[in-house]
Coordinates of C-alpha atoms (C1' of nucleotides) in Angstrom, one line a residue:
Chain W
X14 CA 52.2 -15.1 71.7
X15 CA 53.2 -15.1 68.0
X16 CA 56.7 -16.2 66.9
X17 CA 58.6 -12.5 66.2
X18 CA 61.3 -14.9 64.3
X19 CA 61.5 -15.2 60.3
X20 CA 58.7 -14.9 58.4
X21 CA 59.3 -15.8 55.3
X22 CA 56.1 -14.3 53.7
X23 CA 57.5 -11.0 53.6
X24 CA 60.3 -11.6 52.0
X25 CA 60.0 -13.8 48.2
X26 CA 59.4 -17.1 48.8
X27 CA 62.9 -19.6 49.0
X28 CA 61.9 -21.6 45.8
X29 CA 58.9 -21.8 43.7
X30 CA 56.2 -23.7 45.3
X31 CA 55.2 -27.0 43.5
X32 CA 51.2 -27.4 42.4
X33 CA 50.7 -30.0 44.7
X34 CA 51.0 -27.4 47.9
X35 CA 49.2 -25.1 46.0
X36 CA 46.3 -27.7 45.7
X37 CA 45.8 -27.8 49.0
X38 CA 46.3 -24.2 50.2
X39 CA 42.5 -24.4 50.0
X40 CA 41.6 -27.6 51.8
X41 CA 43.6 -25.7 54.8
X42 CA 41.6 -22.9 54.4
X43 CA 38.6 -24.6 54.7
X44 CA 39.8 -26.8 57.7
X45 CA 41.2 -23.7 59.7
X46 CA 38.1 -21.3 59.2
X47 CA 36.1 -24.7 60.5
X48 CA 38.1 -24.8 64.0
X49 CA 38.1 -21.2 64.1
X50 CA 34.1 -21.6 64.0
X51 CA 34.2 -24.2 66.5
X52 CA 36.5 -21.9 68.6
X53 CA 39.5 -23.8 68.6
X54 CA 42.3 -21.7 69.2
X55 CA 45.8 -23.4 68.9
X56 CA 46.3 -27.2 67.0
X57 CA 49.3 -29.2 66.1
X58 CA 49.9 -30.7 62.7
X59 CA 49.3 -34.1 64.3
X60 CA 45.6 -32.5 65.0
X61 CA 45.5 -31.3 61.7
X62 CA 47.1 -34.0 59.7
X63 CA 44.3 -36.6 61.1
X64 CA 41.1 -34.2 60.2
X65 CA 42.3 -33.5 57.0
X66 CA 43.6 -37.4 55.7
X67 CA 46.9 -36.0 55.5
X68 CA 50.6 -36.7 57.6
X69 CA 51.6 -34.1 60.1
X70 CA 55.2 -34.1 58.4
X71 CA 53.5 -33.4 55.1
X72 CA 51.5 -29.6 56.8
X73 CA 54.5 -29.0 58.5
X74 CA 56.4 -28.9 55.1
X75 CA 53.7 -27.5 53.4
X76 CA 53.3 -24.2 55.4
X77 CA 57.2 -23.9 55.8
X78 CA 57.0 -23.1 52.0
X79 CA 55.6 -19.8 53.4
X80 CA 56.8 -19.3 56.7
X81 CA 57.2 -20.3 60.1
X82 CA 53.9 -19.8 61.5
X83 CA 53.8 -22.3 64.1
X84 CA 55.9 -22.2 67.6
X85 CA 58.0 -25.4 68.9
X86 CA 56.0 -27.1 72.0
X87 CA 52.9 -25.2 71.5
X88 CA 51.8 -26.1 68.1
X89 CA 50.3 -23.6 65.3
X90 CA 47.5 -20.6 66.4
X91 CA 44.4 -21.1 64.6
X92 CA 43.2 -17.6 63.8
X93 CA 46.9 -16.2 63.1
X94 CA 47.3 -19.0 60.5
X95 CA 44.2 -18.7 59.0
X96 CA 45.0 -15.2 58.2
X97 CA 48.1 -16.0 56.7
X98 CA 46.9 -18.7 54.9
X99 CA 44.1 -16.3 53.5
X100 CA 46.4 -14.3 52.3
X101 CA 48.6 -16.4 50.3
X102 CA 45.4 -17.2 48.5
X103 CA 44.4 -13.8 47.8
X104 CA 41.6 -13.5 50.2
X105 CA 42.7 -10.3 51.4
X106 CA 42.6 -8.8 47.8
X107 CA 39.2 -7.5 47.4
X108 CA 38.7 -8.8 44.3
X109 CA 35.5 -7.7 42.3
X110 CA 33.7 -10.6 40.4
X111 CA 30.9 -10.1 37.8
X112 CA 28.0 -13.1 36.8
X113 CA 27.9 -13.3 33.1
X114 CA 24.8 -15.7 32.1
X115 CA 21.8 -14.7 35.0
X116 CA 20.4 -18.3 34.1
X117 CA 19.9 -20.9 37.0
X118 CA 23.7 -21.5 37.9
X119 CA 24.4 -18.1 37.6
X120 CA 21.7 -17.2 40.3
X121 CA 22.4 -20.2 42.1
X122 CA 26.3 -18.8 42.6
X123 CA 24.9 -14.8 43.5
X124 CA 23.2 -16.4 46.6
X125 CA 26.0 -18.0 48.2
X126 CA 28.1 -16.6 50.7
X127 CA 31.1 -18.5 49.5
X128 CA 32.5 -14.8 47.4
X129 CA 32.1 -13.2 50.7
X130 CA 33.6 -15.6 52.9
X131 CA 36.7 -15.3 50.6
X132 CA 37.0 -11.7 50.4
X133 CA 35.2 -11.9 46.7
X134 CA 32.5 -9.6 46.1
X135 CA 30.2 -10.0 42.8
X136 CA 29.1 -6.8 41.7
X137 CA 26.7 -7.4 38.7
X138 CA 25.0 -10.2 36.4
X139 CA 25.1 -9.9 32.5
X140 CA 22.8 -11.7 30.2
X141 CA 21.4 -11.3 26.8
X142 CA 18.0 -12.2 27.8
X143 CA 16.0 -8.3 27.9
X144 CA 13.6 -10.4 30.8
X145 CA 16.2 -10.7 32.9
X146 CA 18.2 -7.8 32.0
X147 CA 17.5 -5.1 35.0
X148 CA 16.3 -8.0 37.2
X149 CA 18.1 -8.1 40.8
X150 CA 19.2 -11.6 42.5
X151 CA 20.2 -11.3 46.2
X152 CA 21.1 -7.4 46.1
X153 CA 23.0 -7.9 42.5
X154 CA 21.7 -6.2 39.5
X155 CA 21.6 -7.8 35.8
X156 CA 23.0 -5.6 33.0
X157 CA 23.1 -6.3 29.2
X158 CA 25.8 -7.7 27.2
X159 CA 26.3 -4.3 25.6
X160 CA 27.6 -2.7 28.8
X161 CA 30.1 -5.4 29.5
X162 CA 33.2 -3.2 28.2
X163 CA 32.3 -0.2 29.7
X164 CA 31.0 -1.9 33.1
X165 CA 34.5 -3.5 33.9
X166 CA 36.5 -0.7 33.2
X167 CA 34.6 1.9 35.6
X168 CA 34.4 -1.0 38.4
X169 CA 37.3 -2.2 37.9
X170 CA 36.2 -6.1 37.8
X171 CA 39.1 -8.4 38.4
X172 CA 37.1 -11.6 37.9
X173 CA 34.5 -13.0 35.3
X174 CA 32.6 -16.0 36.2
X175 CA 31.3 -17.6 33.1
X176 CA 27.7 -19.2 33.6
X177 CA 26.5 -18.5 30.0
X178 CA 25.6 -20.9 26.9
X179 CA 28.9 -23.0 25.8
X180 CA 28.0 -21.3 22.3
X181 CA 28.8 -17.7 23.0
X182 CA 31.5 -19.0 25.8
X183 CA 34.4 -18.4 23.2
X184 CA 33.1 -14.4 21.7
X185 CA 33.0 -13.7 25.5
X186 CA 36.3 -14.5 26.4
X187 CA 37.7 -13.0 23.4
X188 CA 35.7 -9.8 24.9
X189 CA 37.0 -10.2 28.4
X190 CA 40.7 -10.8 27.5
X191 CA 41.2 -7.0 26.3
X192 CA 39.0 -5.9 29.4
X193 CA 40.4 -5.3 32.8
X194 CA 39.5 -8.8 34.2
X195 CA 42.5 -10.6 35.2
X196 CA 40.6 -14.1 36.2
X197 CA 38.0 -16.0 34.2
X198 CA 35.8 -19.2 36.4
X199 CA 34.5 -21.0 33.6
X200 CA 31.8 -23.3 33.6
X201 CA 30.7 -23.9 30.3
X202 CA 32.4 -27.0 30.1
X203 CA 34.3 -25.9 26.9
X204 CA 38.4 -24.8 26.9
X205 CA 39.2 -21.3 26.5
X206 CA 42.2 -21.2 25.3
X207 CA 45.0 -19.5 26.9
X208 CA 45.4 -15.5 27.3
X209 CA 48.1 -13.9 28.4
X210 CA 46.9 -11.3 31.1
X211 CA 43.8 -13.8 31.8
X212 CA 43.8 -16.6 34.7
X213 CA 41.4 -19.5 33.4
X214 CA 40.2 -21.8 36.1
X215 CA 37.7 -24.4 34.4
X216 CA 35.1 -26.2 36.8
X217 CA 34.7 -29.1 35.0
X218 CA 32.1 -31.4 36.6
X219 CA 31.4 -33.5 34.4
X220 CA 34.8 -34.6 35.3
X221 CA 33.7 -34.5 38.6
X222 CA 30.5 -36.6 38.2
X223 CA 32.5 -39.2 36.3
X224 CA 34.9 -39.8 39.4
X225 CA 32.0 -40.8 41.4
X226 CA 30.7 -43.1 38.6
X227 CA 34.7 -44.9 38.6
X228 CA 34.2 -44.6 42.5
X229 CA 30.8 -46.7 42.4
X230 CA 31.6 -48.8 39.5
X231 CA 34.9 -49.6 41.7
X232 CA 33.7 -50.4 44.7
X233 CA 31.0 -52.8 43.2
X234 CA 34.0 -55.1 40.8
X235 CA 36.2 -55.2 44.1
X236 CA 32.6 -56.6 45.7
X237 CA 32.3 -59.0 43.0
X238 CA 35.7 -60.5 43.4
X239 CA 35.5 -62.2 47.0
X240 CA 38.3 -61.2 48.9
X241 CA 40.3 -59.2 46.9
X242 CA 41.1 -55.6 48.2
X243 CA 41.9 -54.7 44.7
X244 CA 41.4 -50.5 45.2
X245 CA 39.7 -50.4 49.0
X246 CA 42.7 -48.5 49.9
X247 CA 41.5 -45.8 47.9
X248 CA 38.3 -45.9 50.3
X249 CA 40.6 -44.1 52.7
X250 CA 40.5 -40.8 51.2
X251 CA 38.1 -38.2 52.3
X252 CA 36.3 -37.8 48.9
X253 CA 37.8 -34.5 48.1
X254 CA 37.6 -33.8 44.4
X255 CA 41.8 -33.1 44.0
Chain V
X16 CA 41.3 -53.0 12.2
X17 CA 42.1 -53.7 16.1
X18 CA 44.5 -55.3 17.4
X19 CA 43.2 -58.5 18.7
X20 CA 46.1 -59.1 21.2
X21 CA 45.8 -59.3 24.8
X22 CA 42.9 -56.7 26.2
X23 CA 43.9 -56.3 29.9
X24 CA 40.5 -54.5 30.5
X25 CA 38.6 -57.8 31.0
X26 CA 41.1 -59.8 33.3
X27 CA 41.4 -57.9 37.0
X28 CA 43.7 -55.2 36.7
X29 CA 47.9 -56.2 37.2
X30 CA 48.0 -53.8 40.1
X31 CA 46.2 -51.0 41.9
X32 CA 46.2 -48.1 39.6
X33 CA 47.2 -45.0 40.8
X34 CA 44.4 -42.2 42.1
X35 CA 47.0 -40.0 39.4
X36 CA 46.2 -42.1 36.9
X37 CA 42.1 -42.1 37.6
X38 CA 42.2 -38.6 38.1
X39 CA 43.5 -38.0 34.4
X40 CA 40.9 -40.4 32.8
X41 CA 37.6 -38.0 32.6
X42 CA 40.0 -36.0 30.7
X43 CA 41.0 -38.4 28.3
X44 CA 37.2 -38.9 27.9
X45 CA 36.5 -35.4 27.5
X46 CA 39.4 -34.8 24.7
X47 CA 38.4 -37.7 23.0
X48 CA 34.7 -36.5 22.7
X49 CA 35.7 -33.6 21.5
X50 CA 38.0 -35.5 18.8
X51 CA 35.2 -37.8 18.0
X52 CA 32.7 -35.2 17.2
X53 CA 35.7 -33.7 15.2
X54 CA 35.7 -36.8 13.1
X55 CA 39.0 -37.6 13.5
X56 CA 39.3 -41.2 13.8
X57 CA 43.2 -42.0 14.7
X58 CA 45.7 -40.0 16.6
X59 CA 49.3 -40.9 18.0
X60 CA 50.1 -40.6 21.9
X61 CA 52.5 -37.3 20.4
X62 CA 49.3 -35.7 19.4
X63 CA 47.2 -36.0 22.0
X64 CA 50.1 -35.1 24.3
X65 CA 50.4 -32.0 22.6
X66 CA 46.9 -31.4 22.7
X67 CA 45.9 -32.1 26.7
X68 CA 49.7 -30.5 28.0
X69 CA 51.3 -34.3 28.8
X70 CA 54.0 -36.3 27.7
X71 CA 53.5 -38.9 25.1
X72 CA 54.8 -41.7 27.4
X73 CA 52.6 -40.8 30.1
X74 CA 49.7 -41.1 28.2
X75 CA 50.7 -44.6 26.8
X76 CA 51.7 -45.4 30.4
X77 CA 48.0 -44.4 31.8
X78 CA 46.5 -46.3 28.9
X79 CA 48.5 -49.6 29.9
X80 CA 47.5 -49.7 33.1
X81 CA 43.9 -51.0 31.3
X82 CA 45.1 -52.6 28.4
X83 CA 46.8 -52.5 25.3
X84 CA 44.6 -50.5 23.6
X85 CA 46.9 -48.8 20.8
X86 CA 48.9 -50.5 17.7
X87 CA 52.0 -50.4 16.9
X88 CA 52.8 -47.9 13.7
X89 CA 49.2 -46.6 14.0
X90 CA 48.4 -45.0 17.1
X91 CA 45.0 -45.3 18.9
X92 CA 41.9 -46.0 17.3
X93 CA 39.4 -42.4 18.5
X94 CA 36.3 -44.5 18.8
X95 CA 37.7 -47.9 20.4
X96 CA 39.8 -45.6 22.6
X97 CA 36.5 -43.4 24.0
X98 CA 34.6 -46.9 24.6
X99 CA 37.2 -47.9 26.7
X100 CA 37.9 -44.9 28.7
X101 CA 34.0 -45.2 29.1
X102 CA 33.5 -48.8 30.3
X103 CA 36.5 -47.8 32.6
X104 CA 34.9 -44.8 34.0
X105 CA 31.3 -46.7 34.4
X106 CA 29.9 -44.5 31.9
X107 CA 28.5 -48.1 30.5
X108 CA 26.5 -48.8 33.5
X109 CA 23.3 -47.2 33.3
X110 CA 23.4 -45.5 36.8
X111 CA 20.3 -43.7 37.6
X112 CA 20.3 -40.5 39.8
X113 CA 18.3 -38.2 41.7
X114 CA 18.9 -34.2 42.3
X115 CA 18.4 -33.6 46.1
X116 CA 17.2 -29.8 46.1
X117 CA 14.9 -28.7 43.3
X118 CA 16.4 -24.6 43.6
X119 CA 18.7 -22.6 41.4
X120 CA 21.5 -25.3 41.3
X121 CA 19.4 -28.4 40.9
X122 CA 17.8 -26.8 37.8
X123 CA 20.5 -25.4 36.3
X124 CA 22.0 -28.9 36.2
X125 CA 18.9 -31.3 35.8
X126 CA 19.1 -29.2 32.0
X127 CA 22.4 -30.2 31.1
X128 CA 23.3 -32.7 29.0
X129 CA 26.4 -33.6 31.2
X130 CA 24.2 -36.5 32.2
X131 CA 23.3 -38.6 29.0
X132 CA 26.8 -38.0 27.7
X133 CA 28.3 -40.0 30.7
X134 CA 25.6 -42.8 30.5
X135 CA 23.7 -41.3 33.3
X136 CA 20.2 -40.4 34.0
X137 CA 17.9 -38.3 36.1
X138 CA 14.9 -39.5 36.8
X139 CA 13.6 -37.4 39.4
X140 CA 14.0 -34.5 41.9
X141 CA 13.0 -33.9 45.8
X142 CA 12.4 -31.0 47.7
X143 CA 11.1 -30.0 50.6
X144 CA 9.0 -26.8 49.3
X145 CA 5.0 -27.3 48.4
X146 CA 5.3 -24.8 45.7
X147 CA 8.0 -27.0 43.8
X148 CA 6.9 -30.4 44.4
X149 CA 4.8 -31.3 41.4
X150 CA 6.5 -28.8 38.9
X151 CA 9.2 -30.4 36.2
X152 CA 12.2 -29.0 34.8
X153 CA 13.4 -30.3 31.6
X154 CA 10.6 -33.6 32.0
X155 CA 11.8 -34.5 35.5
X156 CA 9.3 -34.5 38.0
X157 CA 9.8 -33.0 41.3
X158 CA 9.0 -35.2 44.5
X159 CA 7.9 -34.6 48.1
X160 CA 11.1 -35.5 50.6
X161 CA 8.8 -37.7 52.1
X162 CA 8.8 -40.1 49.0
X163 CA 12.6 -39.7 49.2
X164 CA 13.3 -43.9 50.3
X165 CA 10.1 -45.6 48.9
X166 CA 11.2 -44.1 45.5
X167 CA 14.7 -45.0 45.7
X168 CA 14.1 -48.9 46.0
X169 CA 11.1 -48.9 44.0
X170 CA 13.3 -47.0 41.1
X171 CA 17.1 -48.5 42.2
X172 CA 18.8 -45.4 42.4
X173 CA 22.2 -45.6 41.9
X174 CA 23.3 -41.1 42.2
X175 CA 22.1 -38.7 44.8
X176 CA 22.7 -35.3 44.1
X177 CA 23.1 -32.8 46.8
X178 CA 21.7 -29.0 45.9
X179 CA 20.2 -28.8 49.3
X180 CA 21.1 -26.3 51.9
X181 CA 23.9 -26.9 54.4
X182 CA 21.6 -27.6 57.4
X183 CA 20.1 -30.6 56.3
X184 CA 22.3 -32.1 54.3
X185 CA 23.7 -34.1 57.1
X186 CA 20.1 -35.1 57.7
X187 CA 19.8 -36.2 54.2
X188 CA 22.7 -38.4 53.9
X189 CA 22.2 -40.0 56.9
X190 CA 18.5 -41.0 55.2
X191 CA 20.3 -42.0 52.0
X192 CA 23.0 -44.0 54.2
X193 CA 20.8 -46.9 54.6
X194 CA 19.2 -46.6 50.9
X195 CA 20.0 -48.7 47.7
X196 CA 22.1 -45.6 46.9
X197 CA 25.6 -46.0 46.2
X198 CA 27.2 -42.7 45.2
X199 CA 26.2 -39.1 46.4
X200 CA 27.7 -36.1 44.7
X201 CA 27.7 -33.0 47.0
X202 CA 27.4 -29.6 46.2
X203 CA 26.7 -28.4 49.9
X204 CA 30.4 -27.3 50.4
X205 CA 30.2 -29.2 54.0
X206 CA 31.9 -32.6 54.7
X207 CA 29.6 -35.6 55.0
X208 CA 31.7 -38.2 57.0
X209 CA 32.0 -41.6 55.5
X210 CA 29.5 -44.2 54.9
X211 CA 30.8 -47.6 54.3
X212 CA 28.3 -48.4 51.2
X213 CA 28.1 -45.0 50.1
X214 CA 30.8 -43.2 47.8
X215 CA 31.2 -39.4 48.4
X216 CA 32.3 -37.4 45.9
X217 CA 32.5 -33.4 46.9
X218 CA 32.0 -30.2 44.7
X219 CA 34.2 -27.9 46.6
X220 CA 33.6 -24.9 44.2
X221 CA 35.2 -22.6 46.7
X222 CA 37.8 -24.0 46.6
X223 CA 38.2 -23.5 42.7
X224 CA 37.2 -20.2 43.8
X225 CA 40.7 -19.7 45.8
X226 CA 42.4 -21.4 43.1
X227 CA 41.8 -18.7 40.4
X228 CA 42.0 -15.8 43.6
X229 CA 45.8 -17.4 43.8
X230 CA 47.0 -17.4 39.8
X231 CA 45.3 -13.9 39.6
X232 CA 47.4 -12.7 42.9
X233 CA 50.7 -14.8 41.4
X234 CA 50.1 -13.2 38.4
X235 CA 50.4 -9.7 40.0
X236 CA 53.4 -10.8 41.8
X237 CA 55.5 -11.9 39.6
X238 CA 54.8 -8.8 37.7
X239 CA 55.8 -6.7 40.8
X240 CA 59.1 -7.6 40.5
X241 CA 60.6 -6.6 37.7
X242 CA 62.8 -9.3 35.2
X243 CA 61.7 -12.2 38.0
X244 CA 60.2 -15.3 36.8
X245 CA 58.7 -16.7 40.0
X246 CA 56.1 -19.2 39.6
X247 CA 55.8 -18.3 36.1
X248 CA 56.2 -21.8 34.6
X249 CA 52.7 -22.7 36.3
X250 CA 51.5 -20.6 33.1
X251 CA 52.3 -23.4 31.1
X252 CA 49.0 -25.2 32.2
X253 CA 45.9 -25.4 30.5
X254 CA 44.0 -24.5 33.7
X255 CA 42.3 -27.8 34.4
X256 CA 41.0 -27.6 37.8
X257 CA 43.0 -31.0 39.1
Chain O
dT27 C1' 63.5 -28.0 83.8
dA28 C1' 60.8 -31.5 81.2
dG29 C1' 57.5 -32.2 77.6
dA30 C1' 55.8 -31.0 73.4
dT31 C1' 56.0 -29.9 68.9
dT32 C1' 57.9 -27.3 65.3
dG33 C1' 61.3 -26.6 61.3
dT34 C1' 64.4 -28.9 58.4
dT35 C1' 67.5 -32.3 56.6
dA36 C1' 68.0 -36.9 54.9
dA37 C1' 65.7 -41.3 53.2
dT38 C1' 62.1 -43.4 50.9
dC39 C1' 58.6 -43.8 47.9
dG40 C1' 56.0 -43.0 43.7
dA41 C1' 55.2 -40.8 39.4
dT42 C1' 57.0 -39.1 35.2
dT43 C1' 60.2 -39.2 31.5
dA44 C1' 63.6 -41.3 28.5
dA45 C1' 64.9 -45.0 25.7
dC46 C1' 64.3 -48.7 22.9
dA47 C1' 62.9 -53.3 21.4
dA48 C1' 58.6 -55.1 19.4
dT49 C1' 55.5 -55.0 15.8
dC50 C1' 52.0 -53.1 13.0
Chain Y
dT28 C1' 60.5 -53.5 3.3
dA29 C1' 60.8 -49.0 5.7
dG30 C1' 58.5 -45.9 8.7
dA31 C1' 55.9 -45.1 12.5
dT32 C1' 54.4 -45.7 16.9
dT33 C1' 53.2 -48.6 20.5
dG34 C1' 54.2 -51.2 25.0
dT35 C1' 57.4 -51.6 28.5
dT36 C1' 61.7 -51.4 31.1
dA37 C1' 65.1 -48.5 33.2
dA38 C1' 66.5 -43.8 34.7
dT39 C1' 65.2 -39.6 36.6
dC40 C1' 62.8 -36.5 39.0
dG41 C1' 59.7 -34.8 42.5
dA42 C1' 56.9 -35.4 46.5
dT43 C1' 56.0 -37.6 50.8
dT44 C1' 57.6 -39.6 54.9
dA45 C1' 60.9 -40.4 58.7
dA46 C1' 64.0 -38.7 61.9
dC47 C1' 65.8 -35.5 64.9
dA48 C1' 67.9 -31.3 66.5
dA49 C1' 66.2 -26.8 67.8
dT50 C1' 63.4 -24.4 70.9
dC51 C1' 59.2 -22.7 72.9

DNA sequence: TAGATTGTTAATCGATTAACAATC
DNA sequence: TAGATTGTTAATCGATTAACAATC
């Protein structure tokens, strides 16, 4: 059923792929694993292009920076491209993620099966606090600071997710960049720094919160001003934080 | 010590400004903080450049688009600077918001102080559970879900905070559809359709998630193959989520 | 075959960068 | 005044969209 013809993920990619394709590898990976849900089994980028807010032109480009995974006349096969999609992201890698800071967030993240849905598993919680040390939140076991080193390099942890106190954010890292760990998902709000053998992705959402505050405070000055569509075209967008 | 000279911010804007542009303001905000607390009190478009990763023209360019907010031979003023990027952002406004889901996620956030640094404040939290209705984390009560309406228009809430599970969150926004609510900021991970009085703003952290699962897989790649510097350049970032 | 829809090139649009006059 | 740095226009670059031939 499956084009046999060039696929290009095989093979290194034609040119480097610009951030803005990157960006929205996700969003596709969301939207796919949706209509696979709903049991959708083939879709066109016309389909596509009007769930997501996006142009059919613009998914055709964007998954022809990996491939040709769709067939002419037929349109693009839902599972087959969620797969591939999956594994351009690194789904398929079986990374191994540890919890450091077994506070609120960091026991609100252990329960969600977001890590398992993309191939992530989190294999322990750290914490300083000896209350919650040897605790266990949703099958996952807290261990103490002190066994950070030696933790990651039997178990071979790939990712760190920071949920800890902004003030001990910084030792931490320093900690972590001569460790195994090759990704960091901070939360604390703070920067990092760069490392070179460490990925840093920051959620920031305070930045987040402050979008919706512009988005509210936007919508309420183009209300004041009678009939001016000053910004309503931003309206159009699907409120995905970009 | 300011230049007096035309302040764009209080006349409508010249033209639409771009979501690029809007996106890059919480960071200005947050960099500017951080510079404040530093007790610095001028810096140069070069500097700041160097500091967030930009350009200097860009960051004169995103300025503009509000107002002329520098001087010529100086620089920018830190503290004039933040109070703009603040009125622009709404961080001014006073909003008032309620956390949706008193569990793991709704605490851990009700007890930052993300909230008061952005000019915003939570005044109370819902949930459906009889244990947790009636308890308080960090002096904010927790209400019934039945109280969820009257309390909103006898309080004005401005911010509804999603922590809730998936299942009713649809429910819930419906609910909060008709309210004096204007913004809701969603954690759930699911898509809440559009409301025409209502801006959503989404927390996709799974996507993030996938973001970092990508550098960490790059990484590797480009590694694999020996003197090749695919995708390398991305390095360069600072790893902002954008 | 006819219809549909991709893959891909060319055209357009928008955002970033360079350059420099204005001016503090 | 001289030096510095903004505000702003013009040039470049990159990303999106339009168009269409290829082909399932």
């Amino acid at each position: 059923m499956q084009s046999s013809k060039s696929n290009k993920t095989d093979a290194a990619q034609k040119q480097v792929v610009s951030s803005a394709v990157i960006n929205r590898l996700p969003r596709y990976f969301r939207y796919l694993r949706e209509l696979l849900r709903a049991g959708k089994t083939r879709i066109s980028s016309g389909e596509l292009a009007k769930m997501m807010n996006l142009t059919a032109p613009q998914i055709r480009q964007d998954l022809n920076c990996f491939g040709g995974f769709g067939q002419q006349g037929y349109g693009y096969n839902v599972r087959y491209l969620y797969t591939k999609i999956s594994d351009i992201l690194g789904a398929a890698e079986g990374y191994r993620a540890i919890i450091i800071g077994a506070g609120n967030l960091g026991r609100a993240l252990v329960r969600t099966p977001m890590f398992a849905a993309r191939g992530v598993s989190t294999i322990a919680m750290f914490d300083v606090d000896k209350n919650v040390i040897g605790c266990n939140f949703s099958g996952v076991n807290v261990y103490s600071m002190d066994e950070l080193e030696s933790f990651c390099d039997e178990n071979g942890v790939d990712i760190a997710i920071l949920t800890l106190p902004k003030t001990s954010a910084k030792e931490v890292t320093e900690r972590l960049s001569t460790s195994c760990v090759r990704g960091i998902w901070n939360f604390t709000g703070i920067e990092l720094g760069t490392y070179e053998h460490v990925k840093i992705v920051n959620v920031h959402l305070g930045d987040s919160l402050m979008t919706l505050c512009y988005e509210i405070k936007a919508a309420s000055d183009s209300d004041d001003i009678a009939g001016s569509d000053i910004d309503e075209k931003n309206n159009e967008t699907d409120g995905t934080n970009k």
